[in-house]
Amino acid sequence: MGKPAALQEIAGALPVQRELAALTGCERVLLGSSTLHLFCDLFAMLAGRNVTIWIDEATYPIARWGTDRAAALGVPVRRFAHHDAIGLQRALGQGHDNRPVIVTDGYCPVRGRHAPLQEYASCAAARDGLLIVDDTQALGIFGRQAESMGAYGSGGGGSLKYFDLHSSDGHDPGIVVVSSLAKAFGVPVAMLGGSLEFAGRFQENSATLVHCSPPSAAAISAARRALQLNGEFGDALRRRLVERVVRFRRRLAGLLSTESLFPVQSLNLPGNMDARELYRALLGRGVRSVLHRDSRSGGPGISFVLTARHELGEIDWAVRHLAELICRTAAGKCIGSLH
């Protein structure tokens, strides 16, 4: 449109915001071009409000970049051990007068675990604070829990629905959710959700709404389509996805780093194996994995991203080549010669 969102909202944005609010259990949702835009605005807004930011040390970098901006503006920023709700509670009780703003990912694929959001929310509420959740990984995957709903739950509303922490009867749970739709929903747009009052304040104070381009009309349209498909077929797709993850895991017993059924599966490679060479060898056989820096060891690691689009034969193809390459390496042969 050639205009910032502060002057004119993109056509179709309001229905998408309403649908996302209903899906995630937030009273109001606002859209942004990326989680980076939203986090920069969010933490700048919190500066000067007599708060201390407490961030889980394993939180995804983009949220940490937002807290760096708050620190540059004079906000105290403290780190606490990953998923250590008891340690956080103990630290908060040691004479800190500022209101706590607790920052965490809703789900950590590296460890294969949900954050203890109920405990974090209680820590924040006890001191009139705020819990900020980067729920990018969980949105579209996890939802309302029930015995008949499978490993991921139902609906795909993310961590607040999974832990039943969402707004109800006008009650403000003191939680703000920032998520990208680019993972499970495949859409390059982001959302911020919270209470009516908080979302209103955010909109009034947002600098990126004034100085940056809003999400494109194409992205808004894609988001609406993704939400429509989620409503019609989402639970069936999640059941299909679990089937593929289970099939992948059963054939790689002992080689995976977590017990999780999350669709990002990381390898636990033998110590003598070079992840970079394994990645190149897999690529040479038509198997595309993800080469990345392992957040725990600091060295290279390999993960596989499974989707509901994968056929079972493709899963078997990848596992067969992976197992063969690992066996050859264990027998003392060089992966680099297997191209």
Short mmCIF file of C-alpha atoms in Angstrom, two decimals:
data_model
loop_
_atom_site.label_atom_id
_atom_site.label_comp_id
_atom_site.label_asym_id
_atom_site.label_seq_id
_atom_site.Cartn_x
_atom_site.Cartn_y
_atom_site.Cartn_z
CA MET A 1 0.00 0.00 0.00
CA GLY A 2 3.01 2.31 0.34
CA LYS A 3 1.82 3.30 3.81
CA PRO A 4 2.83 2.25 7.33
CA ALA A 5 0.33 0.19 9.32
CA ALA A 6 -0.21 3.17 11.66
CA LEU A 7 -1.95 4.97 8.78
CA GLN A 8 -3.76 2.16 7.03
CA GLU A 9 -4.20 -1.48 7.99
CA ILE A 10 -3.91 -4.08 5.25
CA ALA A 11 -7.25 -5.36 4.01
CA GLY A 12 -8.08 -8.70 5.63
CA ALA A 13 -5.85 -8.19 8.66
CA LEU A 14 -8.69 -7.74 11.17
CA PRO A 15 -10.38 -11.13 10.49
CA VAL A 16 -7.00 -12.86 10.76
CA GLN A 17 -6.33 -11.13 14.07
CA ARG A 18 -9.71 -12.24 15.40
CA GLU A 19 -9.19 -15.83 14.27
CA LEU A 20 -5.74 -15.96 15.85
CA ALA A 21 -7.10 -14.53 19.09
CA ALA A 22 -9.76 -17.25 19.22
CA LEU A 23 -7.23 -19.94 18.30
CA THR A 24 -4.59 -18.99 20.87
CA GLY A 25 -6.91 -17.89 23.68
CA CYS A 26 -5.76 -14.26 23.73
CA GLU A 27 -8.23 -11.41 24.12
CA ARG A 28 -6.64 -9.51 21.25
CA VAL A 29 -3.99 -10.22 18.62
CA LEU A 30 -1.97 -7.79 16.51
CA LEU A 31 0.02 -8.71 13.41
CA GLY A 32 3.61 -7.81 12.60
CA SER A 33 6.05 -8.45 9.79
CA SER A 34 8.27 -10.59 12.04
CA THR A 35 8.83 -11.55 15.65
CA LEU A 36 11.93 -9.31 15.58
CA HIS A 37 9.75 -6.27 14.86
CA LEU A 38 7.36 -7.24 17.64
CA PHE A 39 10.02 -8.01 20.25
CA CYS A 40 11.89 -4.76 19.57
CA ASP A 41 8.70 -2.78 20.12
CA LEU A 42 7.61 -4.85 23.09
CA PHE A 43 10.80 -4.51 25.12
CA ALA A 44 11.22 -0.85 24.22
CA MET A 45 7.70 -0.28 25.55
CA LEU A 46 8.60 -1.94 28.86
CA ALA A 47 11.63 0.30 29.38
CA GLY A 48 11.14 2.88 32.12
CA ARG A 49 8.32 0.93 33.76
CA ASN A 50 10.17 -0.19 36.90
CA VAL A 51 10.62 -3.76 35.68
CA THR A 52 13.39 -6.35 35.71
CA ILE A 53 13.54 -8.82 32.83
CA TRP A 54 14.23 -12.45 33.74
CA ILE A 55 15.04 -14.54 30.69
CA ASP A 56 15.40 -18.31 30.43
CA GLU A 57 19.01 -18.82 29.28
CA ALA A 58 17.98 -21.10 26.37
CA THR A 59 15.41 -18.68 24.92
CA TYR A 60 15.57 -18.32 21.13
CA PRO A 61 17.95 -15.55 19.98
CA ILE A 62 15.33 -13.20 18.52
CA ALA A 63 13.64 -12.71 21.90
CA ARG A 64 17.09 -12.23 23.44
CA TRP A 65 17.84 -9.51 20.87
CA GLY A 66 14.72 -7.74 22.09
CA THR A 67 15.90 -7.91 25.69
CA ASP A 68 19.27 -6.52 24.56
CA ARG A 69 17.41 -3.43 23.38
CA ALA A 70 15.73 -3.12 26.77
CA ALA A 71 19.11 -3.46 28.49
CA ALA A 72 20.51 -0.66 26.31
CA LEU A 73 17.63 1.50 27.54
CA GLY A 74 18.55 0.81 31.16
CA VAL A 75 16.29 -2.11 32.05
CA PRO A 76 17.95 -4.71 34.33
CA VAL A 77 18.13 -8.07 32.51
CA ARG A 78 18.87 -11.28 34.43
CA ARG A 79 19.26 -14.83 33.14
CA PHE A 80 18.13 -17.96 34.94
CA ALA A 81 18.81 -21.65 34.28
CA HIS A 82 16.81 -23.36 31.57
CA HIS A 83 13.33 -24.39 32.78
CA ASP A 84 14.40 -23.84 36.41
CA ALA A 85 11.17 -22.48 37.89
CA ILE A 86 12.33 -23.18 41.45
CA GLY A 87 15.57 -21.29 40.93
CA LEU A 88 13.63 -18.40 39.38
CA GLN A 89 11.23 -18.27 42.32
CA ARG A 90 14.14 -18.26 44.74
CA ALA A 91 15.88 -15.44 42.84
CA LEU A 92 12.70 -13.35 42.73
CA GLY A 93 12.39 -13.63 46.49
CA GLN A 94 15.82 -12.14 47.18
CA GLY A 95 14.82 -8.51 47.60
CA HIS A 96 14.09 -7.56 43.99
CA ASP A 97 11.54 -4.73 44.13
CA ASN A 98 10.95 -4.27 40.39
CA ARG A 99 8.05 -6.05 38.71
CA PRO A 100 9.36 -9.20 37.00
CA VAL A 101 9.00 -9.71 33.26
CA ILE A 102 9.72 -13.41 32.65
CA VAL A 103 10.75 -14.38 29.11
CA THR A 104 10.82 -17.92 27.72
CA ASP A 105 10.10 -20.12 24.73
CA GLY A 106 6.89 -22.10 25.03
CA TYR A 107 8.58 -25.22 23.70
CA CYS A 108 12.28 -26.09 23.34
CA PRO A 109 12.95 -28.49 20.42
CA VAL A 110 16.58 -28.96 21.46
CA ARG A 111 15.57 -30.48 24.81
CA GLY A 112 12.24 -31.76 23.55
CA ARG A 113 10.33 -30.20 26.46
CA HIS A 114 7.64 -27.67 27.20
CA ALA A 115 8.60 -24.78 29.44
CA PRO A 116 7.02 -24.90 32.92
CA LEU A 117 4.64 -22.11 31.94
CA GLN A 118 2.23 -22.64 34.81
CA GLU A 119 5.04 -22.16 37.33
CA TYR A 120 6.45 -19.17 35.44
CA ALA A 121 2.99 -17.59 35.27
CA SER A 122 2.57 -18.06 39.01
CA CYS A 123 5.96 -16.42 39.67
CA ALA A 124 4.93 -13.43 37.58
CA ALA A 125 1.42 -13.13 39.02
CA ALA A 126 2.67 -13.26 42.63
CA ARG A 127 4.61 -10.03 42.02
CA ASP A 128 2.22 -8.27 39.64
CA GLY A 129 4.55 -9.13 36.76
CA LEU A 130 4.29 -10.35 33.20
CA LEU A 131 5.13 -13.59 31.39
CA ILE A 132 6.26 -13.23 27.75
CA VAL A 133 6.22 -16.44 25.69
CA ASP A 134 7.84 -16.92 22.29
CA ASP A 135 5.46 -19.62 21.09
CA THR A 136 6.69 -19.93 17.51
CA GLN A 137 7.50 -23.65 17.81
CA ALA A 138 4.26 -24.63 19.53
CA LEU A 139 1.74 -22.64 17.47
CA GLY A 140 -0.01 -24.93 15.01
CA ILE A 141 1.39 -28.07 16.66
CA PHE A 142 0.20 -28.21 20.27
CA GLY A 143 -3.32 -27.49 21.48
CA ARG A 144 -5.97 -28.48 24.02
CA GLN A 145 -5.08 -31.68 25.85
CA ALA A 146 -7.46 -34.59 26.20
CA GLU A 147 -6.98 -38.34 26.27
CA SER A 148 -8.52 -38.80 22.82
CA MET A 149 -6.63 -35.96 21.11
CA GLY A 150 -3.22 -37.56 20.59
CA ALA A 151 0.31 -36.42 21.37
CA TYR A 152 -0.12 -32.83 20.23
CA GLY A 153 -3.57 -32.09 21.57
CA SER A 154 -6.29 -30.47 19.48
CA GLY A 155 -6.69 -27.20 17.62
CA GLY A 156 -3.08 -26.08 17.25
CA GLY A 157 -3.58 -23.03 19.48
CA GLY A 158 -0.15 -23.34 21.07
CA SER A 159 1.15 -23.38 24.62
CA LEU A 160 -1.56 -21.32 26.33
CA LYS A 161 -4.22 -23.75 25.13
CA TYR A 162 -1.99 -26.74 25.92
CA PHE A 163 -1.58 -25.62 29.54
CA ASP A 164 -5.03 -24.02 29.82
CA LEU A 165 -3.52 -20.61 30.56
CA HIS A 166 -5.55 -18.66 28.05
CA SER A 167 -7.90 -15.77 28.83
CA SER A 168 -11.33 -16.75 30.07
CA ASP A 169 -14.31 -14.73 31.27
CA GLY A 170 -12.39 -11.52 30.68
CA HIS A 171 -9.63 -12.61 33.06
CA ASP A 172 -6.18 -11.30 32.17
CA PRO A 173 -3.64 -14.06 32.89
CA GLY A 174 -0.73 -11.59 32.67
CA ILE A 175 0.74 -13.39 29.67
CA VAL A 176 1.87 -12.01 26.31
CA VAL A 177 2.48 -14.36 23.38
CA VAL A 178 4.70 -13.55 20.41
CA SER A 179 4.74 -16.10 17.59
CA SER A 180 5.72 -16.47 13.99
CA LEU A 181 3.30 -18.30 11.73
CA ALA A 182 6.20 -19.37 9.51
CA LYS A 183 6.67 -22.80 11.12
CA ALA A 184 3.57 -25.00 11.31
CA PHE A 185 1.42 -22.62 9.24
CA GLY A 186 4.08 -21.75 6.66
CA VAL A 187 3.20 -18.04 6.54
CA PRO A 188 5.77 -15.18 6.80
CA VAL A 189 3.86 -13.11 9.31
CA ALA A 190 3.99 -12.79 13.12
CA MET A 191 1.49 -12.14 15.91
CA LEU A 192 1.46 -10.59 19.37
CA GLY A 193 -1.37 -11.62 21.66
CA GLY A 194 -2.46 -10.56 25.11
CA SER A 195 -5.16 -8.75 27.00
CA LEU A 196 -7.22 -5.99 25.38
CA GLU A 197 -5.52 -3.39 27.56
CA PHE A 198 -1.97 -4.59 26.87
CA ALA A 199 -2.48 -4.98 23.12
CA GLY A 200 -3.96 -1.48 23.00
CA ARG A 201 -0.94 -0.01 24.78
CA PHE A 202 1.39 -1.89 22.46
CA GLN A 203 -0.37 -0.52 19.40
CA GLU A 204 -0.17 3.04 20.75
CA ASN A 205 3.56 2.75 21.50
CA SER A 206 4.73 0.68 18.53
CA ALA A 207 7.50 2.35 16.51
CA THR A 208 7.55 -0.29 13.77
CA LEU A 209 3.89 0.40 12.97
CA VAL A 210 5.01 3.93 12.09
CA HIS A 211 8.45 3.39 10.57
CA CYS A 212 8.28 -0.08 8.96
CA SER A 213 6.15 -1.71 6.31
CA PRO A 214 3.31 -3.89 7.58
CA PRO A 215 2.82 -7.52 6.54
CA SER A 216 2.03 -7.76 2.84
CA ALA A 217 -1.46 -8.39 1.51
CA ALA A 218 -0.19 -11.72 0.17
CA ALA A 219 1.03 -12.78 3.63
CA ILE A 220 -2.27 -11.76 5.22
CA SER A 221 -4.18 -13.77 2.63
CA ALA A 222 -1.92 -16.78 3.18
CA ALA A 223 -2.46 -16.53 6.95
CA ARG A 224 -6.21 -16.56 6.51
CA ARG A 225 -5.98 -19.59 4.24
CA ALA A 226 -3.72 -21.41 6.72
CA LEU A 227 -6.16 -20.77 9.55
CA GLN A 228 -9.03 -22.01 7.40
CA LEU A 229 -7.15 -25.22 6.63
CA ASN A 230 -6.24 -25.64 10.29
CA GLY A 231 -9.88 -25.35 11.27
CA GLU A 232 -11.00 -27.89 8.68
CA PHE A 233 -8.15 -30.41 8.62
CA GLY A 234 -5.65 -29.41 11.31
CA ASP A 235 -6.19 -32.26 13.75
CA ALA A 236 -6.09 -34.84 10.94
CA LEU A 237 -2.82 -33.34 9.67
CA ARG A 238 -1.35 -33.41 13.17
CA ARG A 239 -2.27 -37.10 13.53
CA ARG A 240 -0.63 -37.77 10.17
CA LEU A 241 2.45 -35.87 11.33
CA VAL A 242 2.73 -37.88 14.55
CA GLU A 243 2.57 -41.09 12.50
CA ARG A 244 5.57 -39.95 10.48
CA VAL A 245 7.56 -38.87 13.51
CA VAL A 246 6.90 -42.21 15.23
CA ARG A 247 7.99 -44.11 12.13
CA PHE A 248 11.20 -42.07 11.93
CA ARG A 249 11.96 -42.59 15.62
CA ARG A 250 11.32 -46.35 15.68
CA ARG A 251 14.01 -46.92 13.05
CA LEU A 252 16.61 -44.75 14.75
CA ALA A 253 16.48 -45.99 18.34
CA GLY A 254 19.48 -44.72 20.30
CA LEU A 255 20.50 -42.12 17.71
CA LEU A 256 18.10 -39.33 18.70
CA SER A 257 18.81 -36.71 21.32
CA THR A 258 15.35 -36.50 22.94
CA GLU A 259 12.27 -38.63 23.61
CA SER A 260 10.00 -36.01 22.08
CA LEU A 261 7.52 -36.50 19.23
CA PHE A 262 8.04 -32.92 18.08
CA PRO A 263 8.60 -32.86 14.30
CA VAL A 264 12.15 -31.51 14.64
CA GLN A 265 14.30 -34.54 15.44
CA SER A 266 17.98 -34.05 16.30
CA LEU A 267 20.64 -36.75 16.03
CA ASN A 268 22.87 -37.89 18.88
CA LEU A 269 25.88 -38.88 16.79
CA PRO A 270 28.76 -41.10 17.92
CA GLY A 271 31.75 -39.09 19.11
CA ASN A 272 33.95 -40.03 16.15
CA MET A 273 31.49 -38.76 13.56
CA ASP A 274 31.82 -35.45 11.72
CA ALA A 275 28.34 -33.95 11.39
CA ARG A 276 29.40 -31.77 8.47
CA GLU A 277 30.63 -34.72 6.43
CA LEU A 278 27.51 -36.72 7.29
CA TYR A 279 25.35 -33.80 6.14
CA ARG A 280 27.20 -33.61 2.81
CA ALA A 281 26.97 -37.36 2.31
CA LEU A 282 23.21 -37.35 3.00
CA LEU A 283 22.76 -34.46 0.59
CA GLY A 284 24.63 -36.43 -2.05
CA ARG A 285 22.06 -39.19 -1.66
CA GLY A 286 19.09 -36.88 -1.97
CA VAL A 287 18.38 -36.55 1.76
CA ARG A 288 18.18 -32.93 2.95
CA SER A 289 18.74 -32.51 6.68
CA VAL A 290 19.54 -29.36 8.69
CA LEU A 291 23.14 -28.64 9.61
CA HIS A 292 23.34 -26.28 12.59
CA ARG A 293 25.34 -25.38 15.67
CA ASP A 294 24.36 -27.57 18.60
CA SER A 295 23.30 -25.23 21.41
CA ARG A 296 24.57 -27.62 24.10
CA SER A 297 27.95 -28.74 22.75
CA GLY A 298 28.69 -25.71 20.57
CA GLY A 299 29.77 -28.02 17.74
CA PRO A 300 27.96 -28.92 14.51
CA GLY A 301 24.77 -30.94 14.76
CA ILE A 302 22.17 -32.44 12.43
CA SER A 303 18.39 -32.32 12.69
CA PHE A 304 15.55 -33.59 10.52
CA VAL A 305 12.36 -31.58 10.02
CA LEU A 306 9.37 -33.83 9.36
CA THR A 307 6.09 -32.58 7.90
CA ALA A 308 2.67 -34.00 7.17
CA ARG A 309 3.56 -33.78 3.47
CA HIS A 310 6.25 -36.45 3.74
CA GLU A 311 5.28 -39.85 2.42
CA LEU A 312 6.14 -42.89 4.52
CA GLY A 313 8.43 -44.09 1.75
CA GLU A 314 10.38 -40.83 1.99
CA ILE A 315 10.83 -41.36 5.72
CA ASP A 316 12.11 -44.88 5.09
CA TRP A 317 14.44 -43.61 2.34
CA ALA A 318 16.04 -41.06 4.64
CA VAL A 319 16.43 -43.50 7.53
CA ARG A 320 17.92 -46.20 5.31
CA HIS A 321 20.63 -43.92 3.95
CA LEU A 322 21.33 -42.39 7.34
CA ALA A 323 21.72 -45.82 8.97
CA GLU A 324 23.99 -47.04 6.17
CA LEU A 325 26.27 -44.00 6.40
CA ILE A 326 26.52 -44.25 10.17
CA CYS A 327 27.29 -47.99 10.00
CA ARG A 328 30.04 -47.42 7.42
CA THR A 329 31.56 -44.71 9.54
CA ALA A 330 31.43 -46.91 12.63
CA ALA A 331 33.31 -49.54 10.60
CA GLY A 332 36.11 -47.02 10.03
CA LYS A 333 35.29 -45.82 6.53
CA CYS A 334 35.36 -42.15 5.56
CA ILE A 335 32.00 -40.56 4.92
CA GLY A 336 33.61 -38.16 2.50
CA SER A 337 34.26 -41.04 0.07
CA LEU A 338 30.58 -42.06 -0.09
CA HIS A 339 29.38 -39.32 -2.45
#
